[in-house]
Amino acid sequence: MNARLTPWLFLMPAIAIYGIFGAYPIFQTFAISLTDQVGVAEPGKFIGLQNYVTLIQDDYFLNALKHTGIWVIAFLIVPNSLAITIALLVKQTFWGASLIKTVFFLPLALSFAIVGVVWGWIYEPDVGLLDQLLIGLGLESLIVEWLGPDAATYSVIAAAAWRQTAFATVVFLAGLSSIPTELIEAAKVDGGTRRQIFFRITLPLLKPASTIAVSSALIHALLATEIVLTMTEGGPFGSSEVVGYRMYMETFWNYKFGYGAAIGVIVTLMTAILVVPYVRRMAKAQERDWS
Amino acid sequence: MAHVTINQVIKNYGAVRAIKGIDVDIDDGEFVALVGPSGCGKTTLLRMIAGLEDITGGTIEIGGKVVNGLQPKARDIAMVFQNYALYPHMKVADNMSFSMQLAGASKDEIKVKVEDAARILNLEPYLDRYPRELSGGQRQRVAMGRAIVRNPKVFLFDEPLSNLDAKLRVSMRAEIKSLHQRLGTTAVYVTHDQIEAMTMADKIVVMSEGRIEQVGTPLDLYDEPANLFVAAFIGSPSMNLLEAQVCDGGVRFADGTVLALSGTEGFETGRPVIAGIRPDTFELAERGLTVQVNVTEPTGAETQVVGQIGDTPVTCLMRERISGRYGDVLHVLPQGPVHLFDPETRQRLGTARAAIVN
Amino acid sequence: MTDMTTQISAAPQDIINRGTLRERLEEPFMRGGQIGLLLLLALVFFLPVLGTLLTAVRTIPDITQNGAWALPASYEWGNLGRAFVEMLPYLKASVIITLPSVAGTLLVSMMAGYALSRMRFQGRIWMFLVIVSLSFVPIHTQLIPVFRLMSDLGLHDTFAAQIIVHIMRQIPFAVLIMTNFFNTVPGELREAGRIDGASEWTIFRRIYVPVARPALSALIVLEFTWIWNDLLWGLVLTQGAGKKPVTVGILSFEGEYEIAWNMVASGAVVAAIPTLAVFLAFQKHFIRGMTMGSVKG
Ligand SMILES: Nc1ncnc2c1ncn2[C@@H]1O[C@H](COP(=O)(O)OP(=O)(O)OP(=O)(O)O)[C@@H](O)[C@H]1O
Ligand SMILES: [Mg+2]
């Protein structure tokens, strides 16, 4: 075997499969987004950036974009702060650690389809789990139409946040576990109070974990297609639309492939901007490993 | 068994030249140690012999055949790695016989060879264990067993003992040496521990910065170091190196002390030299070199005095039990050879001996 | 005298173990509070699962009359049975799609990860960077052309199309995991293999693959879960019921039963069982895989 060629022979299957079915389509999506293609039957004609121009005047799209913004903000805050609280509590109390962890990690095993179905039942008016729970607790006054026009986006976010919290808890617990106990002990011997130790040692050392949790939250918030599709299909009246779902709808319901591709491109660009710092960090770490 | 000839070998890593033209002849059955400070290229040279690293320039011959282009498996060599590199998912027996399995040897043949090797290395009780179930010394022996089973022309060792504790290192040292004497296979042994090299090798190659400083038997290197580098590197504690000038009948040190020597007659008076004196050759004297003591370290059998002569740090090993403290002053004279080096070229000029004083 | 010495030696100990006086007084309350809070969070977190399980084994009248949180008046295990029978074709399809996808992903990514981690070649860092970046590519950039390509290839509404696409989607992450894992395996093993006369393929096959077992089990569990749980490709690449995975199945099931909430919940339970079982059985691997790769979720 030629030594120069060998690495590429090992990489070949991965490159071939990804190249044909993954990379080539990425370029095609860019190309299609410059056409007015409708359906798959025949290619559309080149219309330049017309789709993008239409997009920024498209109320449906702008509405979806606004909701995606809400998703991003909510997803940055809610699952991550919940997860760090849970991780710290689990770590500090050791109370029933393995069973408790299982409870918090469980949603990770569930598909968005199932999360959507389950939370659909939770939000069901009157008989659903949430309304029944509030009634049981004497909190009827809090009940709203969870999947109605006013609350739908937030309700769907809550369902997805349930799953995202599970992921972030895994990440933060791993981060906490990677802090050597000697470090904390050394700080105690040095006379640090619990508060000082937390803010001056624990928190800074959680930075890598935070980067991971944050980038994951960003990506899931930006895409958020499957859960919206399962729970509300963007409704009622577009009140829970997000850009990822919009792309799916324009393409596979309205058959506006060119237009859908343009939304796909925008989603991809938004993701790219957000993950660049993360990719940089990975690359640097790897280069250090290999040199 | 075979001789190994390394001829003008060069290795570049990108723009960096790690090996700068090396020639070594290793005779059939010889045990050669490669020594030198960290980063001098020992491992690189060994890996080039093994075929794990391309050769940028020059040739390497094993058994009279140039092996430059050959894969490791075609070179008929075996290697013992620093971290042993045992296959963690294979039992000891499989670790030792992997190469034979790949070569398609029969089960019976494998069994015989593995058992032979295990007997030689006292590994018989462990053949059915995984590497993680062995102690460091046992793992080391498995790594050797893997090499022995192949019955190669040349053994290559890369610091095989550096992961063992001091005591085990000494006993494994003896074991490897006796193994070599029994098998008679040519061996190249990399170490940065010069004591290991001195005690085990038939021949030592001292390297620094990708070059060879000297090749010779252990005692050659000790008695007649070719240059200051070898002088300082071989022997422990290292040789003391003092600046001096040749004067009539001896040398004059920087502090003015004159040491009467025989063997300096050939040098012109006033010539600057560096005098190399081994620590154990010093003896206490009424007059002589003035050592300002920093600490004394008794080891029982002898006392190591660490101090300085003028500004130059020195170490003296004395048979007497001396209890000097910081600031004390001792007078010493060398009773053995004094090696003379040229301060410019750093090469050896010759050996002088202390003349009988007064 | 003795008193003083004991006091002196006890003092630093005291500081280390129990903190300052104030902290010591706070301790029992803090600890109690923490456990309480943790339990409360766990309960809230678990309610959706609990509620679904409860609902699945009840009758509709029981739910409407006694409320969603009451214990079942009678346990209707038959709901789950019925759901299972109806979901069976979807479950079968999911198995047929998921297992080859996982196997393919593993094979392809182990080979690539081995090359990236253990071989020095031009463009290595660059390749790695591309792979890291690709693991973030949203499905949205690939949906349309892949849909078109599969139609052109005559693979629309086949298992093959879904299997290929899943392997493609998982390659970046899986290669990343395998590369990182192989980075932790000493390179000396490969060199020992070369000296023992093994070819590159033999070294990969007989040394690195077996050594990678712990990483493999983590990756298998993760990939199984992710591929099984995919929804969008299942929707886009299929037409007839026969080729749709269980994630699509549960949606049709939900549409079919509308407000028969006990059946919908039963369907959800049945559809969730495979991944839940894998998760509960291999939780450690699952978590280790996540923290090894730590990109997705
Ligand atoms: N793969 C490589 N790429 C670039 N430079 C290298 C590489 N391997 C070794 N070098 C350089 O070549 C020189 C010789 O390295 P080598 O490993 O042979 O040293 P060594 O004598 O074995 O040292 P040590 O006693 O520390 O093991 C060093 O300066 C090292 O930095
Ligand atoms: Mg070395």
Coordinates of N, CA, C and O in Angstrom, one line a residue, chain A residues 14-123:
Chain A
A14 N -16.1 7.6 4.0 CA -16.7 8.8 4.7 C -16.8 9.9 3.7 O -17.9 10.6 3.6
I15 N -15.8 10.2 3.0 CA -15.8 11.3 2.1 C -16.8 11.1 0.9 O -17.5 12.0 0.6
A16 N -16.8 9.8 0.4 CA -17.7 9.6 -0.7 C -19.1 9.7 -0.3 O -19.9 10.4 -0.9
I17 N -19.5 9.1 0.9 CA -20.9 9.2 1.3 C -21.3 10.6 1.6 O -22.3 11.1 1.2
Y18 N -20.4 11.3 2.4 CA -20.8 12.7 2.7 C -20.7 13.6 1.5 O -21.6 14.4 1.3
G19 N -19.8 13.3 0.7 CA -19.6 14.2 -0.5 C -20.9 14.1 -1.4 O -21.4 15.2 -1.8
I20 N -21.3 12.9 -1.7 CA -22.4 12.8 -2.6 C -23.7 13.2 -2.0 O -24.5 13.9 -2.5
F21 N -24.0 12.7 -0.8 CA -25.3 12.9 -0.2 C -25.4 14.0 0.8 O -26.4 14.3 1.4
G22 N -24.2 14.7 1.1 CA -24.2 15.7 2.1 C -23.6 17.0 1.6 O -24.3 18.1 1.6
A23 N -22.4 17.0 1.1 CA -21.7 18.2 0.7 C -22.3 18.7 -0.6 O -22.6 19.9 -0.8
Y24 N -22.4 17.8 -1.6 CA -23.0 18.3 -2.9 C -24.3 18.9 -2.7 O -24.6 20.0 -3.2
P25 N -25.2 18.3 -1.9 CA -26.5 19.0 -1.7 C -26.4 20.4 -1.1 O -27.2 21.3 -1.4
I26 N -25.4 20.6 -0.2 CA -25.2 21.9 0.4 C -25.1 23.0 -0.7 O -25.7 24.0 -0.8
F27 N -24.2 22.6 -1.7 CA -24.0 23.6 -2.8 C -25.2 23.7 -3.6 O -25.6 24.8 -4.1
Q28 N -25.9 22.6 -3.8 CA -27.1 22.7 -4.6 C -28.2 23.5 -4.0 O -28.9 24.3 -4.7
T29 N -28.2 23.5 -2.7 CA -29.2 24.3 -2.0 C -29.0 25.8 -2.3 O -29.9 26.6 -2.6
F30 N -27.7 26.2 -2.3 CA -27.3 27.5 -2.6 C -27.8 27.8 -4.1 O -28.4 28.9 -4.3
A31 N -27.5 26.9 -5.0 CA -27.9 27.1 -6.4 C -29.4 27.2 -6.5 O -29.9 28.1 -7.2
I32 N -30.1 26.3 -5.9 CA -31.6 26.2 -6.0 C -32.2 27.5 -5.5 O -33.2 28.0 -6.0
S33 N -31.6 28.1 -4.4 CA -32.1 29.3 -3.8 C -32.1 30.5 -4.8 O -32.7 31.5 -4.5
L34 N -31.3 30.3 -5.9 CA -31.3 31.4 -6.8 C -32.2 31.2 -8.0 O -32.1 31.8 -9.0
T35 N -33.1 30.1 -7.9 CA -34.0 29.9 -8.9 C -35.5 29.9 -8.4 O -35.7 30.1 -7.2
D36 N -36.4 29.8 -9.4 CA -37.8 29.8 -8.9 C -38.4 28.4 -9.0 O -39.5 28.3 -9.4
Q37 N -37.5 27.4 -8.8 CA -38.0 26.1 -8.9 C -39.2 25.8 -8.1 O -39.4 26.2 -6.9
V38 N -40.1 25.0 -8.7 CA -41.3 24.6 -8.0 C -41.4 23.1 -8.2 O -41.4 22.6 -9.3
G39 N -41.5 22.4 -7.1 CA -41.5 20.9 -7.1 C -40.2 20.4 -7.6 O -39.2 21.1 -7.9
V40 N -40.1 19.0 -7.8 CA -38.9 18.4 -8.2 C -38.8 18.2 -9.7 O -37.8 17.9 -10.3
A41 N -40.0 18.2 -10.4 CA -40.1 17.7 -11.7 C -39.1 18.4 -12.6 O -38.3 17.7 -13.3
E42 N -39.1 19.7 -12.7 CA -38.1 20.3 -13.6 C -37.4 21.5 -12.8 O -38.0 22.1 -11.9
P43 N -36.2 21.8 -13.3 CA -35.4 22.9 -12.6 C -36.1 24.2 -12.9 O -36.7 24.4 -14.0
G44 N -36.0 25.1 -12.0 CA -36.5 26.5 -12.2 C -35.6 27.3 -13.0 O -34.5 26.9 -13.4
K45 N -36.0 28.5 -13.3 CA -35.0 29.4 -14.0 C -34.4 30.3 -13.0 O -34.9 30.6 -12.0
F46 N -33.2 30.8 -13.4 CA -32.3 31.6 -12.6 C -33.0 32.9 -12.3 O -33.4 33.6 -13.3
I47 N -33.1 33.3 -11.1 CA -33.7 34.6 -10.8 C -32.9 35.4 -9.9 O -33.3 36.4 -9.2
G48 N -31.6 35.1 -9.8 CA -30.7 35.9 -8.9 C -31.1 35.8 -7.5 O -31.6 34.8 -7.0
L49 N -31.1 37.0 -6.8 CA -31.3 37.0 -5.4 C -32.8 37.3 -5.1 O -33.2 37.7 -4.0
Q50 N -33.6 37.1 -6.2 CA -35.0 37.5 -6.0 C -35.7 36.9 -4.8 O -36.4 37.5 -4.1
N51 N -35.4 35.6 -4.6 CA -36.0 34.9 -3.4 C -35.7 35.6 -2.1 O -36.5 35.7 -1.2
Y52 N -34.4 36.0 -2.0 CA -34.0 36.7 -0.8 C -34.7 38.0 -0.6 O -35.1 38.5 0.5
V53 N -34.9 38.7 -1.7 CA -35.6 40.0 -1.7 C -37.0 39.8 -1.2 O -37.5 40.5 -0.4
T54 N -37.6 38.8 -1.8 CA -39.0 38.5 -1.4 C -39.1 38.1 0.1 O -40.0 38.6 0.8
L55 N -38.1 37.4 0.5 CA -38.1 36.9 1.9 C -38.2 38.1 2.9 O -39.0 38.0 3.9
I56 N -37.3 39.1 2.7 CA -37.3 40.2 3.7 C -38.5 41.0 3.7 O -38.7 41.9 4.5
Q57 N -39.4 40.7 2.7 CA -40.7 41.5 2.7 C -41.9 40.5 3.0 O -43.0 40.9 3.0
D58 N -41.5 39.3 3.3 CA -42.5 38.2 3.5 C -43.0 38.2 4.9 O -42.2 37.9 5.8
D59 N -44.2 38.6 5.2 CA -44.7 38.7 6.6 C -44.6 37.4 7.3 O -44.3 37.3 8.5
Y60 N -44.9 36.3 6.6 CA -44.9 35.0 7.2 C -43.5 34.7 7.7 O -43.2 34.3 8.8
F61 N -42.5 35.0 6.8 CA -41.1 34.8 7.2 C -40.7 35.6 8.4 O -40.0 35.2 9.3
L62 N -41.0 36.9 8.3 CA -40.6 37.8 9.3 C -41.2 37.5 10.7 O -40.5 37.5 11.7
N63 N -42.4 37.0 10.6 CA -43.1 36.6 11.8 C -42.4 35.3 12.4 O -42.1 35.3 13.6
A64 N -42.0 34.4 11.5 CA -41.3 33.2 12.0 C -39.9 33.7 12.5 O -39.5 33.1 13.6
L65 N -39.3 34.6 11.9 CA -38.0 35.1 12.3 C -38.1 35.7 13.8 O -37.2 35.4 14.6
K66 N -39.1 36.4 14.0 CA -39.3 37.0 15.3 C -39.4 35.9 16.4 O -38.8 36.0 17.4
H67 N -40.2 34.9 16.1 CA -40.3 33.8 17.0 C -39.0 33.0 17.2 O -38.7 32.6 18.3
T68 N -38.3 32.9 16.1 CA -37.0 32.2 16.3 C -36.1 33.1 17.3 O -35.4 32.5 18.1
G69 N -36.2 34.4 17.2 CA -35.5 35.2 18.1 C -35.9 34.9 19.6 O -35.0 34.8 20.5
I70 N -37.2 34.8 19.8 CA -37.7 34.5 21.1 C -37.1 33.1 21.6 O -36.6 33.0 22.7
W71 N -37.1 32.2 20.7 CA -36.5 30.9 21.0 C -35.1 31.0 21.4 O -34.7 30.4 22.4
V72 N -34.3 31.7 20.7 CA -32.9 31.8 21.0 C -32.7 32.4 22.4 O -32.0 31.9 23.2
I73 N -33.4 33.5 22.7 CA -33.2 34.1 24.0 C -33.7 33.2 25.1 O -32.9 33.0 26.1
A74 N -34.9 32.6 24.9 CA -35.4 31.7 26.0 C -34.5 30.5 26.2 O -34.2 30.1 27.3
F75 N -34.0 30.0 25.1 CA -33.2 28.8 25.1 C -31.8 29.1 25.8 O -31.2 28.2 26.4
L76 N -31.3 30.3 25.6 CA -30.0 30.6 26.2 C -30.2 30.6 27.7 O -29.3 30.2 28.4
I77 N -31.3 31.1 28.2 CA -31.4 31.4 29.6 C -32.0 30.2 30.3 O -31.4 29.6 31.3
V78 N -33.2 29.7 29.9 CA -34.0 28.8 30.7 C -33.3 27.4 30.9 O -33.0 27.1 32.1
P79 N -33.0 26.7 29.9 CA -32.4 25.4 30.1 C -31.1 25.4 30.8 O -30.8 24.6 31.7
N80 N -30.3 26.4 30.5 CA -28.9 26.4 31.0 C -28.9 26.8 32.5 O -28.2 26.2 33.3
S81 N -29.7 27.8 32.9 CA -29.7 28.1 34.3 C -30.4 27.0 35.1 O -29.9 26.7 36.2
L82 N -31.4 26.4 34.6 CA -32.0 25.3 35.3 C -31.0 24.2 35.5 O -30.8 23.6 36.5
A83 N -30.3 23.9 34.4 CA -29.3 22.8 34.4 C -28.2 23.0 35.4 O -27.8 22.1 36.1
I84 N -27.7 24.2 35.4 CA -26.5 24.5 36.3 C -27.0 24.3 37.8 O -26.3 23.8 38.6
T85 N -28.2 24.8 38.0 CA -28.8 24.6 39.4 C -28.9 23.1 39.7 O -28.4 22.7 40.8
I86 N -29.5 22.4 38.8 CA -29.6 20.9 39.1 C -28.3 20.3 39.3 O -28.1 19.5 40.2
A87 N -27.3 20.6 38.4 CA -26.0 20.0 38.4 C -25.4 20.2 39.8 O -24.8 19.3 40.4
L88 N -25.4 21.5 40.2 CA -24.8 21.8 41.5 C -25.5 21.1 42.7 O -24.9 20.6 43.6
L89 N -26.8 21.1 42.6 CA -27.6 20.4 43.7 C -27.2 18.9 43.7 O -27.0 18.4 44.8
V90 N -27.2 18.3 42.6 CA -26.9 16.9 42.6 C -25.5 16.7 43.1 O -25.3 15.8 43.9
K91 N -24.6 17.5 42.7 CA -23.2 17.3 43.0 C -23.0 17.6 44.5 O -22.2 16.9 45.2
Q92 N -23.7 18.6 45.1 CA -23.5 18.9 46.5 C -24.2 18.0 47.5 O -23.7 17.8 48.6
T93 N -25.4 17.6 47.1 CA -26.1 16.8 48.1 C -25.9 15.3 48.0 O -26.0 14.5 48.9
F94 N -25.4 14.9 46.8 CA -25.2 13.4 46.5 C -26.5 12.6 46.9 O -26.4 11.4 47.1
W95 N -27.6 13.3 46.9 CA -28.7 12.6 47.4 C -29.4 11.8 46.3 O -29.8 12.3 45.3
G96 N -29.4 10.5 46.6 CA -30.0 9.5 45.6 C -29.4 9.8 44.2 O -30.1 9.7 43.2
A97 N -28.1 10.0 44.1 CA -27.5 10.6 42.9 C -27.9 9.9 41.6 O -28.3 10.5 40.7
S98 N -27.8 8.5 41.6 CA -27.9 7.9 40.3 C -29.4 7.9 39.9 O -29.7 8.1 38.7
L99 N -30.3 7.7 40.8 CA -31.7 7.7 40.4 C -32.1 9.1 40.0 O -32.8 9.3 38.9
I100 N -31.7 10.1 40.7 CA -32.1 11.5 40.4 C -31.5 11.8 39.1 O -32.2 12.5 38.2
K101 N -30.3 11.4 38.8 CA -29.7 11.8 37.5 C -30.5 11.1 36.4 O -30.8 11.8 35.4
T102 N -30.9 9.9 36.6 CA -31.7 9.2 35.5 C -32.9 10.0 35.2 O -33.3 10.2 34.1
V103 N -33.6 10.5 36.3 CA -34.8 11.3 36.0 C -34.5 12.5 35.2 O -35.2 12.8 34.2
F104 N -33.4 13.2 35.5 CA -33.1 14.4 34.8 C -32.6 14.1 33.3 O -32.8 15.0 32.5
F105 N -32.0 13.0 33.2 CA -31.4 12.7 31.8 C -32.4 12.1 30.9 O -32.3 12.1 29.7
L106 N -33.5 11.5 31.5 CA -34.5 10.7 30.7 C -35.0 11.4 29.4 O -35.0 10.7 28.4
P107 N -35.3 12.7 29.4 CA -35.9 13.2 28.2 C -34.9 13.1 27.0 O -35.4 13.1 25.8
L108 N -33.6 12.9 27.2 CA -32.7 12.8 26.1 C -33.0 11.6 25.3 O -32.6 11.6 24.1
A109 N -33.6 10.6 25.8 CA -33.9 9.4 25.1 C -35.1 9.5 24.2 O -35.4 8.7 23.4
L110 N -35.9 10.6 24.4 CA -37.1 10.7 23.7 C -37.0 11.6 22.4 O -36.2 12.6 22.4
S111 N -37.7 11.2 21.4 CA -37.7 11.9 20.1 C -38.5 13.2 20.3 O -39.4 13.2 21.2
F112 N -38.3 14.2 19.4 CA -39.1 15.3 19.5 C -40.6 15.0 19.2 O -41.5 15.6 19.6
A113 N -40.7 13.9 18.3 CA -42.1 13.5 18.0 C -42.8 13.1 19.3 O -44.0 13.5 19.6
I114 N -42.1 12.3 20.1 CA -42.8 11.9 21.4 C -42.9 13.0 22.4 O -44.0 13.2 23.0
V115 N -41.9 13.8 22.5 CA -42.0 15.0 23.4 C -43.2 15.8 23.0 O -44.0 16.3 23.8
G116 N -43.3 16.0 21.6 CA -44.5 16.8 21.1 C -45.8 16.2 21.5 O -46.7 16.9 22.0
V117 N -45.9 14.9 21.3 CA -47.2 14.2 21.6 C -47.5 14.3 23.1 O -48.6 14.7 23.6
V118 N -46.5 14.1 23.9 CA -46.7 14.1 25.4 C -47.0 15.5 25.9 O -48.0 15.7 26.6
W119 N -46.3 16.5 25.4 CA -46.7 17.8 25.8 C -48.0 18.3 25.2 O -48.6 19.2 25.8
G120 N -48.4 17.8 24.1 CA -49.7 18.1 23.5 C -50.8 17.7 24.5 O -51.7 18.4 24.8
W121 N -50.6 16.6 25.2 CA -51.5 16.1 26.2 C -51.4 16.9 27.4 O -52.4 17.3 28.1
I122 N -50.2 17.4 27.8 CA -50.0 18.2 28.9 C -50.8 19.5 28.8 O -51.5 20.0 29.7
Y123 N -50.8 20.1 27.5 CA -51.4 21.4 27.3 C -52.9 21.3 26.9 O -53.5 22.3 26.6

